[in-house]
GROMACS .gro file of C-alpha atoms in nm:
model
  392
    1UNK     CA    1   2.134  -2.918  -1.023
    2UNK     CA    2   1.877  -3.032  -0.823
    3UNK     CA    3   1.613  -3.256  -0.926
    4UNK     CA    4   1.217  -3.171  -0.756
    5UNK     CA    5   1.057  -3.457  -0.646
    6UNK     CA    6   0.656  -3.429  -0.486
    7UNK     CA    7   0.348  -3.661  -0.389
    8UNK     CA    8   0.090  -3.533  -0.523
    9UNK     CA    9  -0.255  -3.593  -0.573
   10UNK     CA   10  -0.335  -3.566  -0.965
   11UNK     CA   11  -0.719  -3.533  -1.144
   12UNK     CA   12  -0.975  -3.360  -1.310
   13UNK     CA   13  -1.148  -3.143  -1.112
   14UNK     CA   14  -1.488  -3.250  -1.353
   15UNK     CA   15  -1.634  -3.554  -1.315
   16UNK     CA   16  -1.624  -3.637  -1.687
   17UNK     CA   17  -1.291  -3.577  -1.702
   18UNK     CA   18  -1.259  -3.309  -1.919
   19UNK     CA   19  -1.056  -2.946  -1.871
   20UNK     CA   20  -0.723  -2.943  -1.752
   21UNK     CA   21  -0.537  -3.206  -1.518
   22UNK     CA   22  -0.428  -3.060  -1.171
   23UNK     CA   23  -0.203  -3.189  -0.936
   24UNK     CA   24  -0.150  -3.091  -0.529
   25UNK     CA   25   0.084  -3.120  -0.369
   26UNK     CA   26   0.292  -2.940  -0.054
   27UNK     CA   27   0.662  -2.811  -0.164
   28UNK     CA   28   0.890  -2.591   0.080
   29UNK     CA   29   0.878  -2.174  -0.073
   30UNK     CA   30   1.264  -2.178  -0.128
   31UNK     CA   31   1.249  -2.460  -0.400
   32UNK     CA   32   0.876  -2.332  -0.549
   33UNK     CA   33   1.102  -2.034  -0.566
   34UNK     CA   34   1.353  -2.205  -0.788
   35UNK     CA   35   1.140  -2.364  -1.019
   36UNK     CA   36   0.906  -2.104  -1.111
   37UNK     CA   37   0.849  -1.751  -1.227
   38UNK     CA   38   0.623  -1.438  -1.275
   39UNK     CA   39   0.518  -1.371  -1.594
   40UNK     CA   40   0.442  -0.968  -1.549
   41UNK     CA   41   0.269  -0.730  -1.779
   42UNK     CA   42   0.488  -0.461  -1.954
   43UNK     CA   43   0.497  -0.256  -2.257
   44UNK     CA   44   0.692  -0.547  -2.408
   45UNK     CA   45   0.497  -0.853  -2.292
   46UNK     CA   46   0.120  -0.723  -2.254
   47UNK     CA   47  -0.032  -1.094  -2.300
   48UNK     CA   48   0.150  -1.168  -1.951
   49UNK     CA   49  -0.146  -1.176  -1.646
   50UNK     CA   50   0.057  -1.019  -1.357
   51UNK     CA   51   0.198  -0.692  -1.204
   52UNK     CA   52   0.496  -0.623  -1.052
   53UNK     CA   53   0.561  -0.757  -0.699
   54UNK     CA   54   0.449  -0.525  -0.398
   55UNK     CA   55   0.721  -0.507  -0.162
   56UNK     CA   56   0.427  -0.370   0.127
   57UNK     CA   57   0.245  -0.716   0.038
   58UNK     CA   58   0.506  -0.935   0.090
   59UNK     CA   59   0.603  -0.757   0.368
   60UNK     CA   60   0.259  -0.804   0.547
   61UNK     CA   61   0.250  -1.141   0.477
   62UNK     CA   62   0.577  -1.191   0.654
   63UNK     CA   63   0.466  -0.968   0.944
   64UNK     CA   64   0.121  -1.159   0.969
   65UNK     CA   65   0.366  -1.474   1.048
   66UNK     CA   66   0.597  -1.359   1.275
   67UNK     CA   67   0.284  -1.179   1.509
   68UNK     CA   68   0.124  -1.481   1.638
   69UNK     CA   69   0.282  -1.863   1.591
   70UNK     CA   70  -0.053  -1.992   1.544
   71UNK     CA   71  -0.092  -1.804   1.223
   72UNK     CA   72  -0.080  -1.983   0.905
   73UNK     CA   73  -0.212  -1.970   0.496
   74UNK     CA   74  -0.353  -2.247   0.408
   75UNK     CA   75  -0.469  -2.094   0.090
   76UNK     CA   76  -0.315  -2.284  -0.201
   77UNK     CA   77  -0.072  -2.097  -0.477
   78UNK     CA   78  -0.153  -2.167  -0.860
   79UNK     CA   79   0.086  -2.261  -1.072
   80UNK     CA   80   0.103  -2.366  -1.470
   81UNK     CA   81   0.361  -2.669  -1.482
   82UNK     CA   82   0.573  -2.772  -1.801
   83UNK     CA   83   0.783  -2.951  -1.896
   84UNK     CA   84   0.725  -3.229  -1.615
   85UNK     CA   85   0.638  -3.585  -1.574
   86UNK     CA   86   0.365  -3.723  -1.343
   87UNK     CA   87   0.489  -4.072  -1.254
   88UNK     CA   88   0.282  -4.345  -1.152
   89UNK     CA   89  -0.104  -4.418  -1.213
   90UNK     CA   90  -0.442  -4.337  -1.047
   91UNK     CA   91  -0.480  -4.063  -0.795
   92UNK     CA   92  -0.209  -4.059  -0.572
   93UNK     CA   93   0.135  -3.979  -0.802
   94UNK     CA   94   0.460  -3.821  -0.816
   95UNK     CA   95   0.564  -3.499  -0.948
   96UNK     CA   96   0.878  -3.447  -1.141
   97UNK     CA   97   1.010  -3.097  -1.195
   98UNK     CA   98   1.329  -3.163  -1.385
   99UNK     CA   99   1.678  -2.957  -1.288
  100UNK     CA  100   1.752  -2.672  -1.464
  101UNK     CA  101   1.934  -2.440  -1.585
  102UNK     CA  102   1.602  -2.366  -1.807
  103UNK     CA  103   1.626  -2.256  -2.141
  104UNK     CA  104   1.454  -1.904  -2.201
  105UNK     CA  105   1.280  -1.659  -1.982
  106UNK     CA  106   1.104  -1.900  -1.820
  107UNK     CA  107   1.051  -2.173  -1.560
  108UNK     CA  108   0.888  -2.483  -1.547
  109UNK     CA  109   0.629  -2.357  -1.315
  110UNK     CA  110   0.452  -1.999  -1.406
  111UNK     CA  111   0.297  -1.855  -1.126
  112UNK     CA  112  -0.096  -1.772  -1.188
  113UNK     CA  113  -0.234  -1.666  -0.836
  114UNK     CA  114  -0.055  -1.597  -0.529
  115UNK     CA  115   0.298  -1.483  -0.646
  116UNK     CA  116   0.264  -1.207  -0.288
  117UNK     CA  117   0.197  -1.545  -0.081
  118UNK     CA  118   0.482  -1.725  -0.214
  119UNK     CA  119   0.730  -1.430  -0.190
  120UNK     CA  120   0.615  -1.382   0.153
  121UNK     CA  121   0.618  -1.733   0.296
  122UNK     CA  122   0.960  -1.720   0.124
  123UNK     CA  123   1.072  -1.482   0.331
  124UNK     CA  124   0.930  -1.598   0.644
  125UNK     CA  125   1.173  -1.911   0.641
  126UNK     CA  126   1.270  -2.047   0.332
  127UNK     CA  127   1.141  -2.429   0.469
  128UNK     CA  128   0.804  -2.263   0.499
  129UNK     CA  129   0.537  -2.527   0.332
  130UNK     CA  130   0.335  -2.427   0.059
  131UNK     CA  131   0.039  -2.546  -0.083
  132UNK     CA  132   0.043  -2.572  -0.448
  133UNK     CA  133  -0.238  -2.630  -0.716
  134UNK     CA  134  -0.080  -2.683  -1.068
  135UNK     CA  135  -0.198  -2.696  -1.348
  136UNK     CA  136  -0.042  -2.933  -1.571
  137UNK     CA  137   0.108  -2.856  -1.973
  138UNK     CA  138  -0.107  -2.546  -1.931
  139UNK     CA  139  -0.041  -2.358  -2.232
  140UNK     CA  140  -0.063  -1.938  -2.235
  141UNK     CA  141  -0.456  -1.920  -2.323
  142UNK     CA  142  -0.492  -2.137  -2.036
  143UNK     CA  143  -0.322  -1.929  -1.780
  144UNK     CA  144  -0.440  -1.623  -1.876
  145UNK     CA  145  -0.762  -1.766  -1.811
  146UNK     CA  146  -0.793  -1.906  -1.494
  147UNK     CA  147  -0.589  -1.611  -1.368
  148UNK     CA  148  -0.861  -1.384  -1.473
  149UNK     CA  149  -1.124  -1.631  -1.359
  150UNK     CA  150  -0.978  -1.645  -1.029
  151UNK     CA  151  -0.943  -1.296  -0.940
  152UNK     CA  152  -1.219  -1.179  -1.080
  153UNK     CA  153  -1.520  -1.420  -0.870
  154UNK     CA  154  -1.361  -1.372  -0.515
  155UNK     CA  155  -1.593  -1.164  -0.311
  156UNK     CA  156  -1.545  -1.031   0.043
  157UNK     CA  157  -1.775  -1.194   0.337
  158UNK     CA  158  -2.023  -0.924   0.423
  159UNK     CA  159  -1.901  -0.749   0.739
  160UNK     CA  160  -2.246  -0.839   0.895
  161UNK     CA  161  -2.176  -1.222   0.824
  162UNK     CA  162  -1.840  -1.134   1.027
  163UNK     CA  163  -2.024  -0.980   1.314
  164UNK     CA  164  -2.317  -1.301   1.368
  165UNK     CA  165  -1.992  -1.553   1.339
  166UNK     CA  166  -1.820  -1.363   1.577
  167UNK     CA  167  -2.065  -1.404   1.876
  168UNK     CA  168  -1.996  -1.757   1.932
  169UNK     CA  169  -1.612  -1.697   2.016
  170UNK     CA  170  -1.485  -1.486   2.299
  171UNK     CA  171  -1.440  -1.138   2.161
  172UNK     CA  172  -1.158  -1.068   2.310
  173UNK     CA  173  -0.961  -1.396   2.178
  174UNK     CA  174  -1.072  -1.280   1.833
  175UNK     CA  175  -1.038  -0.952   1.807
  176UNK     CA  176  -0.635  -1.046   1.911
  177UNK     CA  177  -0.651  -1.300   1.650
  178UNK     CA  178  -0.758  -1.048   1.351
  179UNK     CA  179  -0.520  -0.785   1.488
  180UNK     CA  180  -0.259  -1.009   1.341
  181UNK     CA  181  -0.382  -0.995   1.023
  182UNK     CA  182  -0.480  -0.660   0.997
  183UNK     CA  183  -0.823  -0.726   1.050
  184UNK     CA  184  -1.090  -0.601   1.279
  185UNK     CA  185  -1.467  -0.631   1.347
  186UNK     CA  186  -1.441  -0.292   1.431
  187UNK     CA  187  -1.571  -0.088   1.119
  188UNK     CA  188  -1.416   0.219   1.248
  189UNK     CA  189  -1.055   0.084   1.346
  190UNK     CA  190  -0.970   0.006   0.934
  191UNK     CA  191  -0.629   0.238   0.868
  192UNK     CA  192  -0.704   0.409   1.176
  193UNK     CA  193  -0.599   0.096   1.400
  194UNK     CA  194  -0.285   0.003   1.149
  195UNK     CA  195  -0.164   0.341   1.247
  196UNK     CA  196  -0.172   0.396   1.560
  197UNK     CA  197  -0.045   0.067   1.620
  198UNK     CA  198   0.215  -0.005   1.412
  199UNK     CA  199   0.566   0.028   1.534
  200UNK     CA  200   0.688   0.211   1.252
  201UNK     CA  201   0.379   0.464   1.196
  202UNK     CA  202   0.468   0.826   1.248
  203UNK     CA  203   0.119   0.836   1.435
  204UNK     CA  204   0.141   0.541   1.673
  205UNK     CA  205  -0.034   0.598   1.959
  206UNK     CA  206  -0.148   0.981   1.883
  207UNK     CA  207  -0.512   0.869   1.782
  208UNK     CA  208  -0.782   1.078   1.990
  209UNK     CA  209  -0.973   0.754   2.114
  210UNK     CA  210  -0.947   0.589   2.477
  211UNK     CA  211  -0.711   0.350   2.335
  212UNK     CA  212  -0.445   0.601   2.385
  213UNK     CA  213  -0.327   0.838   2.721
  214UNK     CA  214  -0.524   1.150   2.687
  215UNK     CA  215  -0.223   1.329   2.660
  216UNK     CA  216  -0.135   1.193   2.319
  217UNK     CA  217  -0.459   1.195   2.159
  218UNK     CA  218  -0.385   1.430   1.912
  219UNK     CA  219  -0.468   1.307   1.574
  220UNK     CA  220  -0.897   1.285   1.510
  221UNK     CA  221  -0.984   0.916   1.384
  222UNK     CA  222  -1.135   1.069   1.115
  223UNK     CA  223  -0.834   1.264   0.978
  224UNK     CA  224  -0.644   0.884   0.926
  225UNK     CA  225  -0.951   0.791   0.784
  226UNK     CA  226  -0.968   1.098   0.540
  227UNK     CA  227  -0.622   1.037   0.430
  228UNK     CA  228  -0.689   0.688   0.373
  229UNK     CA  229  -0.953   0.794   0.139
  230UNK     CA  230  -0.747   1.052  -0.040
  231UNK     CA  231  -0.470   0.822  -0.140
  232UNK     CA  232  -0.724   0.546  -0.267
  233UNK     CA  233  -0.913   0.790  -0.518
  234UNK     CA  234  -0.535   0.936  -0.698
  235UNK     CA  235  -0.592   0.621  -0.925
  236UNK     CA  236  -0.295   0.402  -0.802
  237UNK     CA  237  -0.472   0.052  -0.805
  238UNK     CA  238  -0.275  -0.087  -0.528
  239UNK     CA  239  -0.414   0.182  -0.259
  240UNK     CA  240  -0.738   0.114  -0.378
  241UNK     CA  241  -0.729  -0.249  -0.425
  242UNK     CA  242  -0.539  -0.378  -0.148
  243UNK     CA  243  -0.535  -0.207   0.242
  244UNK     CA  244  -0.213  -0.362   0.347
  245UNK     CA  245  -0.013  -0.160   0.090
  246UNK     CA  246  -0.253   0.146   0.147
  247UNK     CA  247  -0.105   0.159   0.454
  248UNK     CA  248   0.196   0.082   0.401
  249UNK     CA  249   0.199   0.390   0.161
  250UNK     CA  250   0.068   0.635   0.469
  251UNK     CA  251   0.311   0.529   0.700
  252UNK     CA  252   0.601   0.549   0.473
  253UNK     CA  253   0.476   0.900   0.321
  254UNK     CA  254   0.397   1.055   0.698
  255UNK     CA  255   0.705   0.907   0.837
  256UNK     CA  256   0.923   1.111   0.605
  257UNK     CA  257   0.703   1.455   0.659
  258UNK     CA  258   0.805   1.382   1.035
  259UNK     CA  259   1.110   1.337   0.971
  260UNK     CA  260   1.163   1.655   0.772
  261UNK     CA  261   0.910   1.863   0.987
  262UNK     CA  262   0.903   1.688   1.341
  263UNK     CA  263   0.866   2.024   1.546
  264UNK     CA  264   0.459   1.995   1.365
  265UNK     CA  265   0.404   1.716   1.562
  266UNK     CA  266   0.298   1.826   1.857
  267UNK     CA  267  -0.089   1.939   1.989
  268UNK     CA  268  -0.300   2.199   1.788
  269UNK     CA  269  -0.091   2.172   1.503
  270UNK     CA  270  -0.243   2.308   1.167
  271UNK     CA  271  -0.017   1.980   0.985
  272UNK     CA  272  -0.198   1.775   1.232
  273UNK     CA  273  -0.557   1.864   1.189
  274UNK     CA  274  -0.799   1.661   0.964
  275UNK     CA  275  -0.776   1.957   0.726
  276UNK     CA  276  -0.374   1.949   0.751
  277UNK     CA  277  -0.346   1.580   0.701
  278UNK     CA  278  -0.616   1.523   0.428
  279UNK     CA  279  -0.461   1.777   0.212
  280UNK     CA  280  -0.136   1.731   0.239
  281UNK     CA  281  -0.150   1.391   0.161
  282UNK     CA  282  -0.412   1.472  -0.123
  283UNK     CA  283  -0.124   1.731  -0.253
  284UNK     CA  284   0.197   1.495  -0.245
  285UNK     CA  285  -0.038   1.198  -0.408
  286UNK     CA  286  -0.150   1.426  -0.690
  287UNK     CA  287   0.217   1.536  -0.764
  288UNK     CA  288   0.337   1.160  -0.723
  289UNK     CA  289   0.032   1.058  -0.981
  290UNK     CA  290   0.226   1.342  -1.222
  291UNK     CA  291   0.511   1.239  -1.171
  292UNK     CA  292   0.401   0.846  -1.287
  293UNK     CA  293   0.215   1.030  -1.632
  294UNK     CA  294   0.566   1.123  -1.718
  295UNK     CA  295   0.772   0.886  -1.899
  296UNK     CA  296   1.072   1.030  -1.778
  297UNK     CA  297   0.986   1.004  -1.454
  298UNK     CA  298   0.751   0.676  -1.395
  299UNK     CA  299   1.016   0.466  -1.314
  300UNK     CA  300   1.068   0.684  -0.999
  301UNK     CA  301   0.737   0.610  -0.867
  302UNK     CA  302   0.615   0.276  -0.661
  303UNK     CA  303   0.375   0.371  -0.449
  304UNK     CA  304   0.389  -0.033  -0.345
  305UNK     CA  305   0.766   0.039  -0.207
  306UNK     CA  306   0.808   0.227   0.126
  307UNK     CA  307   1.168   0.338   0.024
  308UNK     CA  308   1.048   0.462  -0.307
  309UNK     CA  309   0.765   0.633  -0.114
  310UNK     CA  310   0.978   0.845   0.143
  311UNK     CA  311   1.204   0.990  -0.116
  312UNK     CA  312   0.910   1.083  -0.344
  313UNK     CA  313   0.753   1.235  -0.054
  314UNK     CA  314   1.079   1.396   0.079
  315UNK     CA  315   1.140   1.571  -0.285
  316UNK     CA  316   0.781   1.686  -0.257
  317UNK     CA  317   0.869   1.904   0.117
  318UNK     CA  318   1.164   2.029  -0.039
  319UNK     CA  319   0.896   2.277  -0.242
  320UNK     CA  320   0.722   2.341   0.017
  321UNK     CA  321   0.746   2.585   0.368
  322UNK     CA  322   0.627   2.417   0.732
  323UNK     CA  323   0.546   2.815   0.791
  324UNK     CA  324   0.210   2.757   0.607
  325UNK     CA  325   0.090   2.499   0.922
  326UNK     CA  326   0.266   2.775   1.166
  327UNK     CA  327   0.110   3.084   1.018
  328UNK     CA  328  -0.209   3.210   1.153
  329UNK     CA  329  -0.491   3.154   0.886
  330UNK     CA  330  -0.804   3.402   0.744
  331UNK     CA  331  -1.052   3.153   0.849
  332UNK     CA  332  -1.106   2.951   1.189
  333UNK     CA  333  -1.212   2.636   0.983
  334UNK     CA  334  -1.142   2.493   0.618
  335UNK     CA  335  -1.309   2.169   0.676
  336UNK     CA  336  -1.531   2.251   0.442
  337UNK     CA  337  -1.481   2.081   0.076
  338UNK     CA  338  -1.445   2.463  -0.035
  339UNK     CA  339  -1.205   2.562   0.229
  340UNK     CA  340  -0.970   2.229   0.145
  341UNK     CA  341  -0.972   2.284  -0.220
  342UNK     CA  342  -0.861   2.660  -0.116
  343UNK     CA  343  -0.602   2.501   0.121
  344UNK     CA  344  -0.451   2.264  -0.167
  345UNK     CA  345  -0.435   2.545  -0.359
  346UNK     CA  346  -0.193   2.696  -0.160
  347UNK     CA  347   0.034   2.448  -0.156
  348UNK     CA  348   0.012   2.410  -0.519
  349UNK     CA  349   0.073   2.772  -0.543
  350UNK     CA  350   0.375   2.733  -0.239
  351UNK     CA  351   0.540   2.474  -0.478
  352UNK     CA  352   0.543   2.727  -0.750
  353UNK     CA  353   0.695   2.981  -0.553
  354UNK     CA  354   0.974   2.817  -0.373
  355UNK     CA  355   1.063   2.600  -0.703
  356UNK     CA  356   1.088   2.960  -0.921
  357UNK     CA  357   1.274   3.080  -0.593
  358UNK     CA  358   0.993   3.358  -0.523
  359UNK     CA  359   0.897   3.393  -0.142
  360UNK     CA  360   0.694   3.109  -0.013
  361UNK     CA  361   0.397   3.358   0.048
  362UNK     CA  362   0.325   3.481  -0.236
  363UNK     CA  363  -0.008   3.458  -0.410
  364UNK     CA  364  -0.145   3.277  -0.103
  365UNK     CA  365  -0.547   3.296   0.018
  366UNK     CA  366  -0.535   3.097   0.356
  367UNK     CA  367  -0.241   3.293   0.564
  368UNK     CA  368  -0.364   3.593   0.704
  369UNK     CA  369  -0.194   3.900   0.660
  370UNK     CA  370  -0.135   4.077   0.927
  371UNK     CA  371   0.025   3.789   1.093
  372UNK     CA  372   0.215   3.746   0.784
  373UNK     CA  373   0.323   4.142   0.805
  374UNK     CA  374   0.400   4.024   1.194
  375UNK     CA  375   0.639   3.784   1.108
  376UNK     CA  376   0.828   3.901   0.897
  377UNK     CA  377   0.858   4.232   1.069
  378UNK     CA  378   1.018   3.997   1.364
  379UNK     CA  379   1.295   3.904   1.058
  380UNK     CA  380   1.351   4.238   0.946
  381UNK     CA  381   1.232   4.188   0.637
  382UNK     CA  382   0.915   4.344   0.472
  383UNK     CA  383   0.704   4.164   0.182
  384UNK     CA  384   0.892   4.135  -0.132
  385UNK     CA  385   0.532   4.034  -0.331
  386UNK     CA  386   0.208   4.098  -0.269
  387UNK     CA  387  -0.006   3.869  -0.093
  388UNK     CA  388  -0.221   3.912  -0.432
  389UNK     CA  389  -0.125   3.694  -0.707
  390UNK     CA  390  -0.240   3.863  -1.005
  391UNK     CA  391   0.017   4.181  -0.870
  392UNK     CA  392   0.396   4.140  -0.981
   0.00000   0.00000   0.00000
């Protein structure tokens, strides 16, 4: 087994010498890999600081490498180190992570902050340098500590901080530069930019702005940005917490309704419109938010994995009709907060139907009859329930 060597810089961060030692030091991701671990909260270890890995984070770390070669973290991970020995004396020392295998669960190094960035460099190359702050013999209490501590102080840089910085560098050169990360001094471009840029976005390059041909422009910038807020208020903290896996999460769900209903995706489409978008998404994210309540059914439901995301979103269409964007509706407009709650309805109602095999229409306030008495007239059928759902 292989023994971890590292120069590293060892003190006490206060000046009398008190708190815990630290030592930094620079170790390739691969071998950070190896020697340490995740301690993750569960029903059977609920004194342990961190949550399950986010596949979209990692991912978007990895991405934010590979889009420009000049773009690096330099943020340090945190780790809690023991058993080890620190050789030497003063300031400048050397690190010794002994070989494993290690007894128990556990590592010599537990990871406190930046278990995403780790993964991600990982996966970037796994030579990729990372910087590491460790904390050495840290025992639990310790840990638990600074992990609160240290995501509980960090606060954003006001966007109007952003704005005064950026007039002393070319905008242009900038704006490029925060593309890569996701970023944008535009307040407006948020989720909206992500997807209509990213390659694998069901919406790429449909957003009604100038950005786009004026052909395409058939998706409002205010309909993304709906959505977006939809899926952070169902109470998943990841969507609300962290934007990279927010999208993630729209592109994977509205890449699967595409897939399963691609002939919507086309101009004047009802599934298209701000009211279409916002509450569909607002109706699969309720029933995936069920679906997590049930203990049966929880372990089903990552709204942090894309994969996980399409087939929950994919068993969601399957109780649903795309005749409900087709059909001709009572009312000219439902953007109203009254008219979307009646729109949601129906799909709730839809869902009913089609899963107690009763015809998709029934009970339903937003189609309009006579267009409904149209088609099916064109099928030779008539209606097999009334439109009204308190009638058999």
């Amino acid at each position: 087994m292989t023994e971890y060597n590292y120069d590293a810089f060892v003190f006490h961060q206060r000046a009398d010498g008190r708190g815990p030692e630290l030592a930094m030091f620079l170790a390739p991701a691969a071998e950070v890999e190896a020697w340490s671990d995740v301690d993750r909260l569960g029903p059977d270890n609920r004194l342990a600081p961190q949550r399950e890995p986010s596949r979209a984070r990692i991912s978007s770390i990895q991405r934010f490498f590979n889009d420009d070669p000049r773009n690096t973290i330099p943020t340090a991970i945190v780790v809690g180190l023991q058993p080890m020995a620190v050789e030497g004396d003063g300031v400048s020392r050397r690190v010794r992570i002994p070989p494993g295998p290690y007894e128990g669960p556990r590592k010599p190094g537990l990871i406190i902050d930046g278990q995403h960035r780790l993964r991600g460099l990982a996966a970037v190359a796994p030579d990729t340098l990372v910087p590491v702050i460790a904390i050495l013999d840290a025992d639990d209490l310790e840990m638990a500590f600074q992990f609160l501590v240290i995501n509980n102080k960090s606060a954003r840089v006001p966007r109007d901080h952003l704005r005064a910085l950026a007039l002393n560098f070319p905008s242009d050169q900038l704006e490029a530069r925060l593309k890569t990360a996701r970023l944008s001094l535009n307040p407006n471009l948020g989720s909206v930019g992500v997807l209509d840029e990213d390659e694998g976005s069901p919406f790429r390059g449909m957003v009604a702005w100038l950005n786009n041909h004026e052909n395409s422009r058939i998706v409002v910038p205010s309909a993304i940005e709906a959505m977006a807020a939809e899926a952070r208020s169902m109470g998943f903290p990841e969507l609300s917490e962290n934007s990279d896996v927010l999208n993630s999460f729209l592109i994977a769900m509205w890449a699967e309704v595409r897939s399963v209903w691609g002939e919507l995706f086309v101009a004047d489409s009802k599934l298209l419109s701000k009211v279409g978008l916002t509450c569909l998404t607002h109706f699969i994210c309720i029933t995936m938010r069920t679906w997590a309540r049930n203990p049966r059914l929880r372990s089903q439901v990552n709204v942090g994995d894309p994969d996980m995301v399409r087939t929950n979103t994919r068993d969601v269409l399957t109780t649903l009709d795309s005749t409900f964007f087709v059909a001709e509706w009572r009312s000219s407009s439902y953007d109203t907060r009254a008219g979307r709650d009646l729109v949601v309805n129906d799909l709730e109602t839809m869902s009913s139907n089609i899963a107690a095999q009763k015809p998709w229409y029934r009970g339903l306030q937003v189609v309009d009859r006579s267009w409904l008495d149209d088609w099916l007239r064109e099928r030779g059928e008539t209606i097999q329930a009334s439109m009204d759902e308190d009638e058999p």
